[in-house]
Amino acid sequence: MDEALVDAFVLQHDLKNRNGGTFTSHAYDQIVKELKEAFPDKPIDKERVKNRMKYIKRGFGTCYDLFRNISGFGWNPITHMFEADSDVWDRLIKDHPEAAEWMNKPILHYDKLKRLYGKDRANGDSSESPEEMMQRLTQEDNQLEGDVISEIDHLLSRNEATLQDLDDDTSPDGRKKHKGKATKEEIQTEIMKGIQGIGEYIMKSTEAMAKAHNSQLAVPATEIWDVILALNFDPNMEMIAYRFLINNSVEVEALLGCPLEKRKDYLMRILPRS
């Protein structure tokens, strides 16, 4: 369905049913019509189409920003993967651990999405502010955990943005405060609050899922968490690693069998690629 969705957007792009970077209402009507004909048993409407494409676009944006200014990489349109020598990958992963995911995983629809949104990314445009993203994460009660993790990656990759004041907009004397640009520290504080809440949710839901499946862990969950903390991952990677290990007791034993200096490298290699 994602492929059909992207193809439908490309068609409307080629038909020039787009004003600047924004697709017209007619374009969305045609996309919905095309998808309904292709998938008559699926509940498809304009809002679902917009939300799904926003999610796909964010994933593309993360990859595009990661690789666009890095020398030594070449795009293979056959395998849909970026390729480079091992030492080039090692340097990139050292600076950006999340890049390890793309060593052996295709970036689906990358060429088509680059046609649709590559120019916007190069110009620095984005679909959502951090404030809008945090509000959407709070409001969407059907958000998948995997989507939440990708949201965290996207938020952490943003260094500057325009936000409304993070406090109440009324001052103690009853006057309206001036709305303007939040400081970098305020943005980072707001993002970290969201990450902490999402992280706590993932930890609780993962432990509940493990119990529901009667997982027999050879190592207590608290000790698994301590092992991950000792590897000095960034916060979002800690959550990904924890969720994976708590449901894979064999990999936990294998990880603990590695020398301390090799554990981080081993864990990065075994984490799921999808």
mmCIF file of C-alpha atoms in Angstrom:
data_model
loop_
_atom_site.group_PDB
_atom_site.id
_atom_site.type_symbol
_atom_site.label_atom_id
_atom_site.label_comp_id
_atom_site.label_asym_id
_atom_site.label_seq_id
_atom_site.Cartn_x
_atom_site.Cartn_y
_atom_site.Cartn_z
ATOM 1 C CA MET A 1 0.000 0.000 0.000
ATOM 2 C CA ASP A 2 2.878 2.380 0.724
ATOM 3 C CA GLU A 3 4.250 1.813 -2.759
ATOM 4 C CA ALA A 4 0.842 2.520 -4.288
ATOM 5 C CA LEU A 5 0.543 5.629 -2.119
ATOM 6 C CA VAL A 6 3.941 6.984 -3.171
ATOM 7 C CA ASP A 7 3.221 6.223 -6.838
ATOM 8 C CA ALA A 8 -0.083 8.098 -6.579
ATOM 9 C CA PHE A 9 1.720 11.153 -5.199
ATOM 10 C CA VAL A 10 4.351 10.951 -7.949
ATOM 11 C CA LEU A 11 1.600 10.892 -10.574
ATOM 12 C CA GLN A 12 0.004 14.026 -9.141
ATOM 13 C CA HIS A 13 3.422 15.641 -8.956
ATOM 14 C CA ASP A 14 4.031 14.886 -12.632
ATOM 15 C CA LEU A 15 0.573 16.274 -13.475
ATOM 16 C CA LYS A 16 1.650 19.479 -11.671
ATOM 17 C CA ASN A 17 -1.243 19.307 -9.207
ATOM 18 C CA ARG A 18 0.935 21.032 -6.676
ATOM 19 C CA ASN A 19 1.411 24.625 -5.570
ATOM 20 C CA GLY A 20 5.031 25.005 -4.515
ATOM 21 C CA GLY A 21 5.567 22.125 -2.114
ATOM 22 C CA THR A 22 1.874 21.649 -1.315
ATOM 23 C CA PHE A 23 -0.420 19.234 -3.156
ATOM 24 C CA THR A 24 -3.796 20.636 -4.164
ATOM 25 C CA SER A 25 -7.146 19.417 -2.881
ATOM 26 C CA HIS A 26 -7.796 17.985 -6.341
ATOM 27 C CA ALA A 27 -4.545 16.001 -6.087
ATOM 28 C CA TYR A 28 -5.618 14.475 -2.778
ATOM 29 C CA ASP A 29 -9.054 13.653 -4.180
ATOM 30 C CA GLN A 30 -7.420 11.800 -7.063
ATOM 31 C CA ILE A 31 -5.005 9.968 -4.759
ATOM 32 C CA VAL A 32 -7.846 8.813 -2.494
ATOM 33 C CA LYS A 33 -9.858 7.691 -5.519
ATOM 34 C CA GLU A 34 -6.931 5.718 -6.936
ATOM 35 C CA LEU A 35 -6.179 3.983 -3.629
ATOM 36 C CA LYS A 36 -9.825 3.118 -3.006
ATOM 37 C CA GLU A 37 -9.972 1.454 -6.404
ATOM 38 C CA ALA A 38 -6.786 -0.490 -5.675
ATOM 39 C CA PHE A 39 -7.754 -1.458 -2.113
ATOM 40 C CA PRO A 40 -11.573 -1.487 -1.923
ATOM 41 C CA ASP A 41 -11.588 -3.317 1.424
ATOM 42 C CA LYS A 42 -9.462 -0.701 3.201
ATOM 43 C CA PRO A 43 -10.783 2.407 5.014
ATOM 44 C CA ILE A 44 -9.087 5.131 2.988
ATOM 45 C CA ASP A 45 -9.800 8.851 3.203
ATOM 46 C CA LYS A 46 -7.908 12.111 2.735
ATOM 47 C CA GLU A 47 -6.849 12.388 6.387
ATOM 48 C CA ARG A 48 -5.406 8.861 6.450
ATOM 49 C CA VAL A 49 -3.563 9.535 3.200
ATOM 50 C CA LYS A 50 -2.044 12.749 4.573
ATOM 51 C CA ASN A 51 -1.000 11.158 7.885
ATOM 52 C CA ARG A 52 0.591 8.128 6.249
ATOM 53 C CA MET A 53 2.526 10.229 3.767
ATOM 54 C CA LYS A 54 3.742 12.482 6.594
ATOM 55 C CA TYR A 55 5.145 9.394 8.305
ATOM 56 C CA ILE A 56 6.810 8.126 5.105
ATOM 57 C CA LYS A 57 8.182 11.611 4.423
ATOM 58 C CA ARG A 58 9.724 11.838 7.892
ATOM 59 C CA GLY A 59 11.516 8.524 7.395
ATOM 60 C CA PHE A 60 12.824 9.709 4.042
ATOM 61 C CA GLY A 61 13.936 13.012 5.564
ATOM 62 C CA THR A 62 15.972 11.275 8.243
ATOM 63 C CA CYS A 63 17.868 9.234 5.630
ATOM 64 C CA TYR A 64 18.244 12.125 3.210
ATOM 65 C CA ASP A 65 19.717 14.431 5.853
ATOM 66 C CA LEU A 66 22.033 11.682 7.070
ATOM 67 C CA PHE A 67 23.641 10.856 3.718
ATOM 68 C CA ARG A 68 23.347 13.955 1.539
ATOM 69 C CA ASN A 69 26.531 15.720 2.708
ATOM 70 C CA ILE A 70 28.659 12.637 3.417
ATOM 71 C CA SER A 71 31.425 11.806 0.959
ATOM 72 C CA GLY A 72 32.362 8.232 0.113
ATOM 73 C CA PHE A 73 28.804 6.913 -0.263
ATOM 74 C CA GLY A 74 27.124 5.908 -3.493
ATOM 75 C CA TRP A 75 23.417 5.249 -4.075
ATOM 76 C CA ASN A 76 22.555 1.926 -5.706
ATOM 77 C CA PRO A 77 19.151 2.223 -7.435
ATOM 78 C CA ILE A 78 18.973 -1.553 -7.872
ATOM 79 C CA THR A 79 19.368 -2.546 -4.217
ATOM 80 C CA HIS A 80 17.915 0.758 -2.940
ATOM 81 C CA MET A 81 20.828 1.097 -0.534
ATOM 82 C CA PHE A 82 23.714 3.469 0.101
ATOM 83 C CA GLU A 83 27.044 1.714 -0.409
ATOM 84 C CA ALA A 84 30.518 2.560 0.878
ATOM 85 C CA ASP A 85 33.739 0.953 2.089
ATOM 86 C CA SER A 86 33.673 -0.421 5.621
ATOM 87 C CA ASP A 87 35.939 2.318 6.973
ATOM 88 C CA VAL A 88 33.572 4.986 5.611
ATOM 89 C CA TRP A 89 30.644 3.274 7.333
ATOM 90 C CA ASP A 90 32.640 3.000 10.558
ATOM 91 C CA ARG A 91 33.308 6.750 10.607
ATOM 92 C CA LEU A 92 29.668 7.582 9.953
ATOM 93 C CA ILE A 93 28.358 5.162 12.600
ATOM 94 C CA LYS A 94 30.820 6.526 15.130
ATOM 95 C CA ASP A 95 29.305 9.996 14.689
ATOM 96 C CA HIS A 96 25.738 8.821 14.020
ATOM 97 C CA PRO A 97 25.033 5.372 15.570
ATOM 98 C CA GLU A 98 21.569 5.318 14.022
ATOM 99 C CA ALA A 99 23.196 5.027 10.581
ATOM 100 C CA ALA A 100 24.031 1.365 11.301
ATOM 101 C CA GLU A 101 20.430 0.510 10.497
ATOM 102 C CA TRP A 102 20.999 1.322 6.832
ATOM 103 C CA MET A 103 24.082 -0.827 6.227
ATOM 104 C CA ASN A 104 21.974 -3.836 5.258
ATOM 105 C CA LYS A 105 18.479 -2.396 4.944
ATOM 106 C CA PRO A 106 16.991 -0.934 1.732
ATOM 107 C CA ILE A 107 15.557 2.572 1.915
ATOM 108 C CA LEU A 108 12.218 1.966 0.266
ATOM 109 C CA HIS A 109 10.885 4.432 -2.314
ATOM 110 C CA TYR A 110 13.942 6.684 -1.853
ATOM 111 C CA ASP A 111 14.268 7.728 -5.513
ATOM 112 C CA LYS A 112 10.581 8.621 -5.798
ATOM 113 C CA LEU A 113 10.506 10.446 -2.474
ATOM 114 C CA LYS A 114 13.597 12.404 -3.480
ATOM 115 C CA ARG A 115 11.691 13.610 -6.540
ATOM 116 C CA LEU A 116 8.797 14.639 -4.322
ATOM 117 C CA TYR A 117 10.615 16.143 -1.341
ATOM 118 C CA GLY A 118 14.355 16.318 -2.003
ATOM 119 C CA LYS A 119 14.193 19.980 -3.020
ATOM 120 C CA ASP A 120 12.296 20.877 0.166
ATOM 121 C CA ARG A 121 14.904 19.119 2.312
ATOM 122 C CA ALA A 122 17.750 20.858 0.504
ATOM 123 C CA ASN A 123 16.072 24.225 1.118
ATOM 124 C CA GLY A 124 15.629 23.448 4.795
ATOM 125 C CA ASP A 125 11.834 23.212 4.694
ATOM 126 C CA SER A 126 10.074 20.771 7.010
ATOM 127 C CA SER A 127 6.579 19.466 7.396
ATOM 128 C CA GLU A 128 6.212 19.997 11.141
ATOM 129 C CA SER A 129 7.694 22.053 13.949
ATOM 130 C CA PRO A 130 8.855 20.181 17.080
ATOM 131 C CA GLU A 131 5.830 21.595 18.924
ATOM 132 C CA GLU A 132 3.422 20.257 16.285
ATOM 133 C CA MET A 133 5.128 16.876 16.369
ATOM 134 C CA MET A 134 4.925 16.588 20.165
ATOM 135 C CA GLN A 135 1.242 17.550 20.107
ATOM 136 C CA ARG A 136 0.519 14.927 17.443
ATOM 137 C CA LEU A 137 2.356 12.211 19.378
ATOM 138 C CA THR A 138 0.237 13.024 22.418
ATOM 139 C CA GLN A 139 -3.042 13.087 20.497
ATOM 140 C CA GLU A 140 -2.634 10.038 18.254
ATOM 141 C CA ASP A 141 -3.652 7.147 20.463
ATOM 142 C CA ASN A 142 -3.206 4.615 17.674
ATOM 143 C CA GLN A 143 0.492 5.374 17.162
ATOM 144 C CA LEU A 144 2.677 2.276 16.817
ATOM 145 C CA GLU A 145 5.747 1.931 19.028
ATOM 146 C CA GLY A 146 8.036 1.650 16.020
ATOM 147 C CA ASP A 147 6.661 4.927 14.708
ATOM 148 C CA VAL A 148 7.291 6.555 18.076
ATOM 149 C CA ILE A 149 10.959 5.555 17.960
ATOM 150 C CA SER A 150 11.375 7.086 14.524
ATOM 151 C CA GLU A 151 9.747 10.260 15.832
ATOM 152 C CA ILE A 152 12.386 10.466 18.559
ATOM 153 C CA ASP A 153 15.162 10.119 15.975
ATOM 154 C CA HIS A 154 13.610 12.906 13.943
ATOM 155 C CA LEU A 155 13.218 15.219 16.936
ATOM 156 C CA LEU A 156 16.819 14.710 18.031
ATOM 157 C CA SER A 157 18.063 15.534 14.541
ATOM 158 C CA ARG A 158 16.486 18.987 14.727
ATOM 159 C CA ASN A 159 18.727 21.702 16.173
ATOM 160 C CA GLU A 160 16.695 24.857 15.630
ATOM 161 C CA ALA A 161 12.990 25.620 15.254
ATOM 162 C CA THR A 162 10.385 28.265 15.920
ATOM 163 C CA LEU A 163 8.034 27.552 18.817
ATOM 164 C CA GLN A 164 5.457 29.447 20.760
ATOM 165 C CA ASP A 165 6.391 30.172 24.362
ATOM 166 C CA LEU A 166 6.426 26.896 26.256
ATOM 167 C CA ASP A 167 4.744 28.421 29.322
ATOM 168 C CA ASP A 168 1.221 29.741 29.701
ATOM 169 C CA ASP A 169 0.699 32.785 27.478
ATOM 170 C CA THR A 170 -0.608 34.971 30.301
ATOM 171 C CA SER A 171 1.818 36.859 32.531
ATOM 172 C CA PRO A 172 1.242 37.276 36.310
ATOM 173 C CA ASP A 173 -0.278 40.749 35.754
ATOM 174 C CA GLY A 174 -2.874 39.322 33.360
ATOM 175 C CA ARG A 175 -1.330 40.640 30.150
ATOM 176 C CA LYS A 176 -0.672 38.458 27.129
ATOM 177 C CA LYS A 177 2.928 37.441 26.700
ATOM 178 C CA HIS A 178 4.727 38.026 23.435
ATOM 179 C CA LYS A 179 4.937 34.922 21.280
ATOM 180 C CA GLY A 180 8.273 34.413 19.569
ATOM 181 C CA LYS A 181 11.227 32.107 19.050
ATOM 182 C CA ALA A 182 11.979 29.748 21.877
ATOM 183 C CA THR A 183 15.589 29.373 22.924
ATOM 184 C CA LYS A 184 17.535 26.267 22.000
ATOM 185 C CA GLU A 185 17.555 25.246 25.671
ATOM 186 C CA GLU A 186 13.743 25.506 25.863
ATOM 187 C CA ILE A 187 13.348 23.396 22.741
ATOM 188 C CA GLN A 188 15.740 20.751 24.055
ATOM 189 C CA THR A 189 13.967 20.691 27.434
ATOM 190 C CA GLU A 190 10.575 20.200 25.787
ATOM 191 C CA ILE A 191 11.901 17.446 23.527
ATOM 192 C CA MET A 192 13.580 15.626 26.425
ATOM 193 C CA LYS A 193 10.327 15.735 28.421
ATOM 194 C CA GLY A 194 8.580 14.037 25.520
ATOM 195 C CA ILE A 195 11.360 11.477 25.115
ATOM 196 C CA GLN A 196 11.253 10.636 28.823
ATOM 197 C CA GLY A 197 7.506 10.050 28.722
ATOM 198 C CA ILE A 198 7.701 7.959 25.559
ATOM 199 C CA GLY A 199 10.634 5.992 26.980
ATOM 200 C CA GLU A 200 8.740 5.150 30.157
ATOM 201 C CA TYR A 201 5.770 4.016 28.067
ATOM 202 C CA ILE A 202 7.943 1.780 25.878
ATOM 203 C CA MET A 203 9.635 0.210 28.906
ATOM 204 C CA LYS A 204 6.325 -0.541 30.634
ATOM 205 C CA SER A 205 4.634 -1.862 27.508
ATOM 206 C CA THR A 206 7.658 -4.011 26.624
ATOM 207 C CA GLU A 207 7.757 -5.593 30.066
ATOM 208 C CA ALA A 208 4.016 -6.244 29.894
ATOM 209 C CA MET A 209 4.394 -7.819 26.461
ATOM 210 C CA ALA A 210 7.157 -10.067 27.722
ATOM 211 C CA LYS A 211 4.984 -11.264 30.596
ATOM 212 C CA ALA A 212 2.031 -11.813 28.266
ATOM 213 C CA HIS A 213 4.140 -14.110 26.129
ATOM 214 C CA ASN A 214 5.435 -15.930 29.229
ATOM 215 C CA SER A 215 9.001 -15.003 28.344
ATOM 216 C CA GLN A 216 11.496 -16.773 30.554
ATOM 217 C CA LEU A 217 14.409 -14.368 30.774
ATOM 218 C CA ALA A 218 17.669 -15.835 31.980
ATOM 219 C CA VAL A 219 18.656 -12.345 33.139
ATOM 220 C CA PRO A 220 16.244 -10.026 35.024
ATOM 221 C CA ALA A 221 14.947 -7.056 33.047
ATOM 222 C CA THR A 222 16.615 -4.604 35.425
ATOM 223 C CA GLU A 223 20.011 -6.179 34.757
ATOM 224 C CA ILE A 224 19.422 -6.000 30.995
ATOM 225 C CA TRP A 225 18.759 -2.297 31.386
ATOM 226 C CA ASP A 226 21.980 -1.864 33.394
ATOM 227 C CA VAL A 227 23.959 -3.624 30.657
ATOM 228 C CA ILE A 228 22.521 -1.250 28.031
ATOM 229 C CA LEU A 229 23.264 1.839 30.125
ATOM 230 C CA ALA A 230 26.893 0.752 30.430
ATOM 231 C CA LEU A 231 27.224 0.881 26.625
ATOM 232 C CA ASN A 232 26.587 4.654 26.504
ATOM 233 C CA PHE A 233 23.930 4.684 23.798
ATOM 234 C CA ASP A 234 21.915 7.827 23.148
ATOM 235 C CA PRO A 235 18.430 7.734 24.804
ATOM 236 C CA ASN A 236 16.400 6.553 21.810
ATOM 237 C CA MET A 237 18.850 3.777 20.977
ATOM 238 C CA GLU A 238 18.665 2.616 24.603
ATOM 239 C CA MET A 239 14.925 2.077 24.187
ATOM 240 C CA ILE A 240 15.344 0.205 20.902
ATOM 241 C CA ALA A 241 17.998 -2.080 22.384
ATOM 242 C CA TYR A 242 16.011 -2.704 25.562
ATOM 243 C CA ARG A 243 12.827 -3.618 23.696
ATOM 244 C CA PHE A 244 14.787 -6.044 21.505
ATOM 245 C CA LEU A 245 16.796 -7.752 24.246
ATOM 246 C CA ILE A 246 13.980 -8.231 26.723
ATOM 247 C CA ASN A 247 12.253 -10.473 24.169
ATOM 248 C CA ASN A 248 15.394 -12.291 22.993
ATOM 249 C CA SER A 249 16.972 -14.199 25.856
ATOM 250 C CA VAL A 250 19.383 -16.028 23.520
ATOM 251 C CA GLU A 251 20.793 -12.729 22.284
ATOM 252 C CA VAL A 252 21.095 -11.505 25.886
ATOM 253 C CA GLU A 253 23.265 -14.511 26.728
ATOM 254 C CA ALA A 254 25.326 -13.983 23.573
ATOM 255 C CA LEU A 255 25.801 -10.301 24.386
ATOM 256 C CA LEU A 256 26.937 -11.054 27.926
ATOM 257 C CA GLY A 257 29.395 -13.579 26.534
ATOM 258 C CA CYS A 258 31.158 -10.873 24.508
ATOM 259 C CA PRO A 259 34.145 -8.983 25.921
ATOM 260 C CA LEU A 260 33.062 -5.652 27.384
ATOM 261 C CA GLU A 261 34.743 -3.631 24.641
ATOM 262 C CA LYS A 262 32.930 -5.637 21.921
ATOM 263 C CA ARG A 263 29.394 -5.550 23.334
ATOM 264 C CA LYS A 264 28.280 -2.276 21.759
ATOM 265 C CA ASP A 265 29.467 -3.307 18.315
ATOM 266 C CA TYR A 266 27.782 -6.710 18.637
ATOM 267 C CA LEU A 267 24.481 -5.191 19.761
ATOM 268 C CA MET A 268 24.436 -2.690 16.898
ATOM 269 C CA ARG A 269 24.850 -5.564 14.447
ATOM 270 C CA ILE A 270 22.013 -7.715 15.821
ATOM 271 C CA LEU A 271 19.362 -5.032 16.310
ATOM 272 C CA PRO A 272 16.419 -5.499 13.917
ATOM 273 C CA ARG A 273 16.578 -3.624 10.631
ATOM 274 C CA SER A 274 12.833 -3.054 10.227
#
